């Protein structure tokens, strides 16, 4: 499990990337980090690679993106623009 602090935890955004660490998981991670930078959002970004923990979110595909406990996408690499929209809604 990789956990990375983004700036200081002011707003308390909790972002989880669910997946085994495949190339698409890594691309989603990069897109999330870029979206957070572009939207000036702060919080924790965590990569969840444990299959049981991934299953606890009820997702059947990876990568999956969870923002503040809500599953936002499953089985695809979301675009930076999509992620920014979700971050602003969180």
Backbone as a ProteinNet text record, in pm:
[ID]
protein_1_A
[PRIMARY]
XXXXXXXXXXXXXXXXXXXXXXXXXXXXXXXXXXXXXXXXXXXXXXXXXXXXXXXXXXXXXXXXXXXXXXXXXXXXXXXXXXXXXXXXXX
[TERTIARY]
85	0	89.4	64.8	140.3	50.6	100.9	22.8	106.7	47.5	121.7	42.3	107.2	44.1	52.8	-56.6	-59.4	-73	29.7	36.1	3.9	-74.8	-118.4	-264.4	-304.8	-441.4	-533.2	-580.7	-667.2	-813.4	-848.4	-987.2	-1024.3	-925.9	-953	-1003.9	-972.3	-1011.5	-942.7	-1018.7	-965.5	-985.4	-875.8	-882.4	-811.8	-880.6	-823.6	-827.4	-716.1	-707	-699.5	-799.7	-809.3	-757.1	-658.6	-605.2	-474.5	-434	-316.5	-183	-184.1	-58.7	-24.7	-123.5	-105.2	-73.9	-32.8	-4.1	-122.2	-245.3	-361.5	-380.6	-350.3	-358.8	-259.6	-140.4	-37.6	-76.2	-138.2	-184.3	-294	-385.9	-491.8	-431.5	-332.1	-264.7	-204.7	-135.4	-75.2	-182.4	-294.8	-403.5	-463.3	-479.1	-531.8	-437.4	-308.8	-211.7	-212.5	-219.8	-223	-352.9	-464.7	-593.7	-593.5	-534.4	-528.6	-443.5	-333.8	-247.6	-320.1	-382.9	-451.6	-570.2	-637	-756	-724.8	-596	-552.8	-623.4	-647	-709.1	-600.3	-631	-536	-604.4	-524	-576.7	-483.3	-533.2	-455.1	-491.2	-388.6	-408.4	-344.4	-424.1	-378.2	-404.3	-305.6	-324.1	-353	-467.4	-509	-486.5	-396.7	-363.1	-413.4	-458.4	-507.1	-643.3	-653	-774.7	-896.7	-877.6	-991.4	-1041.3	-948	-988.9	-1056.1	-1003.8	-1067.1	-1209.5	-1226.6	-1358.8	-1456.3	-1405.5	-1494.4	-1566.1	-1516.9	-1582.4	-1689	-1699.7	-1801.7	-1770.5	-1645.1	-1609.2	-1564.5	-1598.3	-1562.9	-1452.1	-1411.9	-1305.3	-1206.8	-1086.9	-986	-924.8	-868.6	-860.5	-995.5	-1012.3	-1131.6	-1086.4	-1168.8	-1136.9	-1245.4	-1202.9	-1294.4	-1255	-1351.8	-1327.4	-1421.5	-1364	-1440.2	-1542.7	-1499.5	-1583.5	-1682	-1687.1	-1781.2	-1705.9	-1749.3	-1687.9	-1727	-1627.4	-1651.9	-1630.1	-1539.2	-1519	-1463.8	-1494.7	-1450.6	-1408.1	-1291.4	-1248.3	-1195.6	-1160.2	-1105.9	-1012.3	-932.4	-845.7	-921.7	-971.6	-1048.4	-957.2	-1014.3	-936.1	-913	-814.6	-784.4	-905.9	-973.5	-1090.6	-1204.1	-1227.8	-1330.7	-1297.5	-1172.1	-1129.5	-1142.8	-1104.6	-1119.7	-1265.9	-1356.1	-1500.4	-1542.1	-1499.6	-1535.8	-1473.5	-1350.1	-1285.1	-1361.5	-1407.1	-1482.1	-1618.2	-1675.1	-1804.5	-1790.6	-1670.6	-1649	-1654.8
-117.3	0	123.4	213.7	338.1	451.9	533.9	647.3	772	874.3	996.2	1115.7	1199.5	1320.9	1428.1	1495.2	1602.6	1732.9	1816.5	1940.8	1909.6	1994.5	1964.5	1926	1849.1	1797.8	1903.7	1997.1	2104.9	2067.4	2026.5	1997	1853	1769.4	1631.9	1543.8	1573.9	1485	1350.6	1245.3	1110.4	1045.1	1013.5	956.5	822.5	722.1	587.9	539.9	484	421.4	272.1	200.3	56.7	-17.7	-103.8	-182.9	-248.5	-350.1	-429.5	-362.5	-242.8	-176.2	-188.3	-216.3	-231.8	-95.6	-94.5	33.3	130.7	81.2	170.7	229	151.5	202.3	316.3	299.5	402.8	528.1	510.6	626.7	700.9	627.1	690.9	767.9	709.6	777	909.5	907.4	1029.9	1133.1	1089	1181.6	1243.4	1163.9	1215.6	1321	1292.4	1387.2	1517.6	1507	1627.6	1704.6	1633.4	1698.8	1772.4	1712.4	1778	1904.1	1897.3	2014.8	2125.8	2090.8	2191	2254.1	2178	2230	2282.7	2282.1	2329.3	2256.8	2128.1	2046.8	1977.2	1951.3	1883.3	1764.8	1668.8	1551.8	1433.9	1317	1193.8	1119.1	1071	983.6	850.8	745.8	614.4	512.5	427	317.3	191.2	130	7.3	-108.9	-200.4	-313.2	-446.4	-448.6	-571.4	-609.4	-729.8	-774	-774.3	-810.5	-811.7	-671.2	-578.8	-440.4	-380.9	-412.7	-366.8	-420.8	-549.2	-611.6	-549	-493.6	-432.6	-309.3	-254.2	-139.3	-183	-313.5	-364.9	-343.8	-317.5	-296.7	-428.7	-447.2	-570.6	-550.1	-425.7	-396.5	-298.1	-298.1	-201.9	-137.4	-19.3	57	118.3	146.2	215.7	336.9	440.7	564.1	592	613	642	777.3	869	1001.6	1019.9	1043.1	1060.1	948.6	824.3	708.4	674.1	754	729.6	681.6	568.1	514.2	604.3	659	751.4	686.5	592.4	524.1	384.7	295.4	156.2	109.5	45.1	-19.4	72.8	197.1	287.6	388.2	451.9	559.9	689.7	749.4	873.3	987.2	1079.2	1193.5	1292.8	1376.5	1480.1	1570.8	1605.7	1693.1	1628.3	1499.2	1428.1	1430.6	1404.2	1398.4	1535.4	1641.5	1777.3	1804.2	1765.1	1784.2	1713.4	1589.1	1513	1572.7	1621.5	1683.8	1808.6	1885.6	2007.4	1976.9	1861.6	1820.9	1762.4	1717.8	1649.5	1746.2
0	0	0	-93.7	-103.8	-60.5	28.3	76.1	56.2	-3	-29.7	19.4	98	150.3	42.1	14.5	-82.8	-5.9	-10.9	66.4	211.1	276.8	412.7	408.2	502.8	504.7	564.5	479.8	526	506.5	385.8	354.2	386.2	404.7	440.6	329.3	202.6	94.2	112.5	93.7	101.9	-34	-100.9	-235	-233.6	-287	-293.3	-438.1	-480.8	-611.9	-586	-634.1	-610.5	-732.3	-710.5	-820.5	-781.3	-857.6	-822.2	-851.8	-906.7	-941.1	-1088.4	-1169.6	-1313.9	-1378.6	-1504.8	-1571.8	-1569.5	-1585.7	-1580.4	-1441	-1338.4	-1200.5	-1181.6	-1234.9	-1223.5	-1301.7	-1419.1	-1497	-1422.7	-1360.6	-1282.7	-1165.7	-1099.2	-988.5	-1035.4	-1150.3	-1204.3	-1236.6	-1295.7	-1328.3	-1202.8	-1097.6	-970.6	-914.3	-914	-859.2	-938.6	-1070.8	-1154.1	-1133.1	-1121.2	-1097.7	-964.3	-863.1	-731.9	-738.3	-810.6	-825	-900.4	-1013.7	-1096	-1024.7	-938.6	-869.9	-729.9	-693.5	-560.9	-447.1	-463.5	-358.5	-278.3	-153.8	-66.2	0.4	42.7	111.9	95.9	128.6	119	-8.3	-77.8	-193.4	-156.7	-165.4	-122	-232.1	-257.3	-351.6	-271.4	-299.3	-231.1	-327.2	-289.6	-376.3	-321.8	-198.1	-135.5	-193.1	-247.8	-316.7	-224.4	-98.3	-4.8	23.3	39	64.3	-59.4	-177.6	-301.9	-308.8	-278	-279.8	-182.8	-74	25.7	-28.8	-139.3	-202.6	-303.5	-328.2	-418.7	-565.9	-598.9	-739.2	-800.9	-927.8	-997.2	-1099.4	-1120.8	-1215.8	-1157	-1214	-1171.2	-1294.8	-1282.6	-1158.6	-1123.5	-996.3	-949.4	-869	-870.9	-800	-697.1	-572.6	-462	-404	-397.6	-340.4	-222.7	-106.3	18.2	38	11.2	36	-73.9	-181.1	-290.8	-414	-468.9	-590.5	-707.3	-775.7	-887	-1023.2	-1033.5	-1161.6	-1137.1	-1230.8	-1221.1	-1360.2	-1366.7	-1489.9	-1597.8	-1561	-1662.4	-1597.5	-1681.5	-1636.1	-1660.9	-1555.5	-1567.4	-1610.2	-1688.7	-1735.6	-1621.9	-1639.4	-1540.3	-1522.5	-1633.1	-1625.2	-1545.7	-1567.5	-1490.1	-1341.4	-1310.5	-1170.4	-1105.1	-1176.6	-1122	-1089.6	-1178.4	-1154.5	-1025.8	-1008.3	-888.4	-763.1	-774.2	-658.4	-615.3	-713.1	-681.3	-620.5	-654.4	-598.6	-458.3	-424.1	-295.4	-178
[MASK]
++++++++++++++++++++++++++++++++++++++++++++++++++++++++++++++++++++++++++++++++++++++++++

